[in-house]
Coordinates of C-alpha atoms in Angstrom, one line a residue:
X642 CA 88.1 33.2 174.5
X643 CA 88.2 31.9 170.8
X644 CA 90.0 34.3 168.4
X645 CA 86.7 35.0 166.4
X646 CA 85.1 36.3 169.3
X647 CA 88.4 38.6 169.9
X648 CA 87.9 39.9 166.8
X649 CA 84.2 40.5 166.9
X650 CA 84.8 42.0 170.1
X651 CA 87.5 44.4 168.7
X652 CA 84.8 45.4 166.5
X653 CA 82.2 45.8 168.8
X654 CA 84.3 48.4 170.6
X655 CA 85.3 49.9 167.5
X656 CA 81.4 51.0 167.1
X657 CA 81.0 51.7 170.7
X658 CA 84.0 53.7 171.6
X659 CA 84.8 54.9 168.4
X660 CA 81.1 56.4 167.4
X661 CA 78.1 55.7 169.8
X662 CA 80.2 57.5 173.0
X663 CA 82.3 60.1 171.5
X664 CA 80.1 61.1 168.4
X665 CA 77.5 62.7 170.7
X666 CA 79.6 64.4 172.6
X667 CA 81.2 66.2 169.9
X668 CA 77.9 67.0 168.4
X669 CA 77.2 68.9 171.3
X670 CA 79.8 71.2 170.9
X671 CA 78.8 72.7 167.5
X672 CA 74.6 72.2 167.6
X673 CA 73.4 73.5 170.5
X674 CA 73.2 76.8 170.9
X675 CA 75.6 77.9 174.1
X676 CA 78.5 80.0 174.8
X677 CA 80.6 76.9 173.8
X678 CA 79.1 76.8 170.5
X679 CA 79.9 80.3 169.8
X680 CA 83.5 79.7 171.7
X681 CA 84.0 77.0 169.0
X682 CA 82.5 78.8 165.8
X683 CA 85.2 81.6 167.0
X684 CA 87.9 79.3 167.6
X685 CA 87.7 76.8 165.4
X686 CA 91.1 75.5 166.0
X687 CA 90.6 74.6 169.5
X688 CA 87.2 72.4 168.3
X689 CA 89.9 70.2 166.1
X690 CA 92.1 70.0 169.3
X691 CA 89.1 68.9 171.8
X692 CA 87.3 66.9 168.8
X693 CA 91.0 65.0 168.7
X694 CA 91.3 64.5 172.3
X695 CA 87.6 63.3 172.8
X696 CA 88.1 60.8 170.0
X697 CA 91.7 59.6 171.5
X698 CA 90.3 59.2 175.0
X699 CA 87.0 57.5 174.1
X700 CA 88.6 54.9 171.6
X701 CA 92.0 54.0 173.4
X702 CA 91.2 54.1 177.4
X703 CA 88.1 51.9 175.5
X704 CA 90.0 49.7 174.1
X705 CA 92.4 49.4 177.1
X706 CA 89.1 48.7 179.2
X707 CA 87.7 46.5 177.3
X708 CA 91.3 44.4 177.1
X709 CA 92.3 45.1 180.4
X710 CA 88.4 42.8 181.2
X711 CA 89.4 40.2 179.0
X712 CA 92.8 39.7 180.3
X713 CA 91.5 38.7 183.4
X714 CA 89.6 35.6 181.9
X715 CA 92.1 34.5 178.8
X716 CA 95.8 34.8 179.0
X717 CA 96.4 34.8 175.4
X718 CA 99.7 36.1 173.9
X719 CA 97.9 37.3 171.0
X720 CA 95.2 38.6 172.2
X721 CA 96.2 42.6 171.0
X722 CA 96.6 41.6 168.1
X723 CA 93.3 39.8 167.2
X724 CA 91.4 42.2 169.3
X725 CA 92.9 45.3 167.3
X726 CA 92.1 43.1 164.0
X727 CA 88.4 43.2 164.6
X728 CA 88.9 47.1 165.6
X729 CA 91.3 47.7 162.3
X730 CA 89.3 45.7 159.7
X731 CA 86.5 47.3 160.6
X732 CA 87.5 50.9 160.0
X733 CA 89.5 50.1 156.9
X734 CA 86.5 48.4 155.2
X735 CA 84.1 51.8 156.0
X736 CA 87.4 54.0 154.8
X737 CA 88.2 51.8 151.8
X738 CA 84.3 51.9 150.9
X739 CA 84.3 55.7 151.7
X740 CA 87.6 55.4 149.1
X741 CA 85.4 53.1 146.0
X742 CA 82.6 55.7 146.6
X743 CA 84.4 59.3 146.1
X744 CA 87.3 58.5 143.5
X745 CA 88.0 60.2 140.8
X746 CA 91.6 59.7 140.2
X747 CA 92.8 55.9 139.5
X748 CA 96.4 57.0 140.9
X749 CA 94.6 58.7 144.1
X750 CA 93.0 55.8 144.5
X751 CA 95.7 53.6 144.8
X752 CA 97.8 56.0 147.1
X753 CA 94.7 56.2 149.4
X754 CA 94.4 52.1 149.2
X755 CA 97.9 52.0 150.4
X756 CA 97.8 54.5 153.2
X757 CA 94.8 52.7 154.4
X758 CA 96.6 49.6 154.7
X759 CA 99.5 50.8 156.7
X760 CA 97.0 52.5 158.6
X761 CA 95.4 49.2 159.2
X762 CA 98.2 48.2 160.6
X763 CA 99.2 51.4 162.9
X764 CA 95.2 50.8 164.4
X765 CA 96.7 47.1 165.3
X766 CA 99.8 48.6 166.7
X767 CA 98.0 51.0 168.6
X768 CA 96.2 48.2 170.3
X769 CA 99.5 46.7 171.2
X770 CA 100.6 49.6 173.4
X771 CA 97.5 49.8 174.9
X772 CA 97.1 46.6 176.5
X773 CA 101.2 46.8 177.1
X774 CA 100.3 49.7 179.5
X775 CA 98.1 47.5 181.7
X776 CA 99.9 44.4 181.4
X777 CA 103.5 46.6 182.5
X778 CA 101.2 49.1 184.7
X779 CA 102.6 51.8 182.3
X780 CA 100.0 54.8 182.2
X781 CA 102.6 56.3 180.1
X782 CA 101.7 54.1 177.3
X783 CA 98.3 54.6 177.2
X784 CA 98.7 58.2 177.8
X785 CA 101.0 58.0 174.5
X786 CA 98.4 56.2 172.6
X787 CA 95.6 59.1 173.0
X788 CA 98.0 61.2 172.3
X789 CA 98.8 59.6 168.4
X790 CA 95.2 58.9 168.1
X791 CA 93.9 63.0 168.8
X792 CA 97.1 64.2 166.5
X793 CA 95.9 62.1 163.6
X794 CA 91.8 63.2 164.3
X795 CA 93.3 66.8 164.6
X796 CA 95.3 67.6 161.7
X797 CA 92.6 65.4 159.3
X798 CA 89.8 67.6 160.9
X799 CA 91.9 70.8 160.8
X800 CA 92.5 69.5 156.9
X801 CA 88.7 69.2 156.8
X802 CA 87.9 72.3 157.5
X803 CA 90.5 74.1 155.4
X804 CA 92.3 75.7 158.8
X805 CA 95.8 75.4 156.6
X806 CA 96.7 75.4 153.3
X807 CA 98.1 72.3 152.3
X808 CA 99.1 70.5 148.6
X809 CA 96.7 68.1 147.2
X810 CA 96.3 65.1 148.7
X811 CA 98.2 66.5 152.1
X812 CA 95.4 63.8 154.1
X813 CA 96.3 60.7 152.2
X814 CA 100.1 61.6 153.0
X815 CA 99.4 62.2 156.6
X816 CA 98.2 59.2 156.9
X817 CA 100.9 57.3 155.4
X818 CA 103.5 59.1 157.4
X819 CA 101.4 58.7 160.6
X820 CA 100.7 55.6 160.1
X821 CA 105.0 54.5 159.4
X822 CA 105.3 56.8 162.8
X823 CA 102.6 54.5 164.7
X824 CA 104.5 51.5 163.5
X825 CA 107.9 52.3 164.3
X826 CA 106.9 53.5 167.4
X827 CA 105.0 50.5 168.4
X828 CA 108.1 48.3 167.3
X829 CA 110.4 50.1 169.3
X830 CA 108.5 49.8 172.5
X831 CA 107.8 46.2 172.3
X832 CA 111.2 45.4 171.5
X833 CA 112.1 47.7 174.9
X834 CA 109.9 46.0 176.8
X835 CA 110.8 42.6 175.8
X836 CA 114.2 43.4 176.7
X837 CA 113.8 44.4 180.0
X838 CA 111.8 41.3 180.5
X839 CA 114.6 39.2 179.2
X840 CA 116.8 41.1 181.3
X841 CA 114.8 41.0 184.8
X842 CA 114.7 37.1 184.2

């Protein structure tokens, strides 16, 4: 498979997984009228925590499908990392248009700009651990990668909806710390598991 086609793939799933699956689910939590709607009007801090966890399970055991597919047909060392490209550029272009759109600030803007792009990256990394997990057999890592992926939709939703006080700006700063967390993180599993692969050979 060509490394466009990774990408466009990446994408793809990015639309699939990250809004057409998990986008109706949550809707049904907060419009129809049910004893979970009025559950989650009363506790609104559990709807961030499920609304996380949807969005982490949808997206990453997605993604981790959708790799786990390819792998079977192209054994390509980089393929993580183009498919999580497609996936990444995707959502930074609708964030960073989101960003051109709403600003108001010039210096905002630029701190937003650059916590996108190391989010960019985390998105990429992200990717990375989840194909490690079916290429090692490591539920763990996947398991992991939900669980980064509901924290971040948590807190930004929690944010959202004013659940916590918090300084100006506190979402652009989350991001950039999450986002250094994802990466280090990412780093210092691949580096583990390319040494116990040097070290079984």
């Amino acid at each position: 498979m060509k490394k466009v086609k990774l990408l466009f793939t990446g994408a793809i799933s990015l639309i699939v997984f990250g809004l057409l699956l998990p986008q109706p689910i949550q809707a049904l939590l907060v419009i129809i009228d049910s004893p979970i709607k009025i559950f989650f009007v009363i506790h609104t801090l559990s709807l961030c925590i499920i609304v996380g966890i949807i969005q982490g399970i949808s997206e990453e055991c997605g993604y981790y499908f959708v790799l786990k597919q390819i792998s079977k047909k192209e054994q390509l060392k980089s393929l993580p990392f183009w498919f999580g490209l497609g996936r990444s550029l995707l959502h930074t272009l609708y964030d960073i248009g989101t960003i051109i759109v709403t600003f108001t600030d010039i210096r905002v803007f630029i701190f937003s700009i650059v916590a996108r792009m190391f989010c960019f990256v985390a998105m990429i990394e992200l990717t990375k651990i989840d194909y490690l997990s079916f290429q090692k057999k490591k539920a763990l890592f996947l398991w992991l990668s939900v669980l980064l992926h509901a924290i971040l939709n948590d807190s930004l939703y929690a944010y959202e909806l004013q659940l916590f006080n918090a300084a100006a700006n506190f979402d652009i700063w989350f991001l950039l710390v999450y986002s250094i967390a994802i990466i280090v993180i990412s780093i210092i599993i691949c580096r583990k598991e390319q040494q116990e692969d040097a070290d079984y050979c």
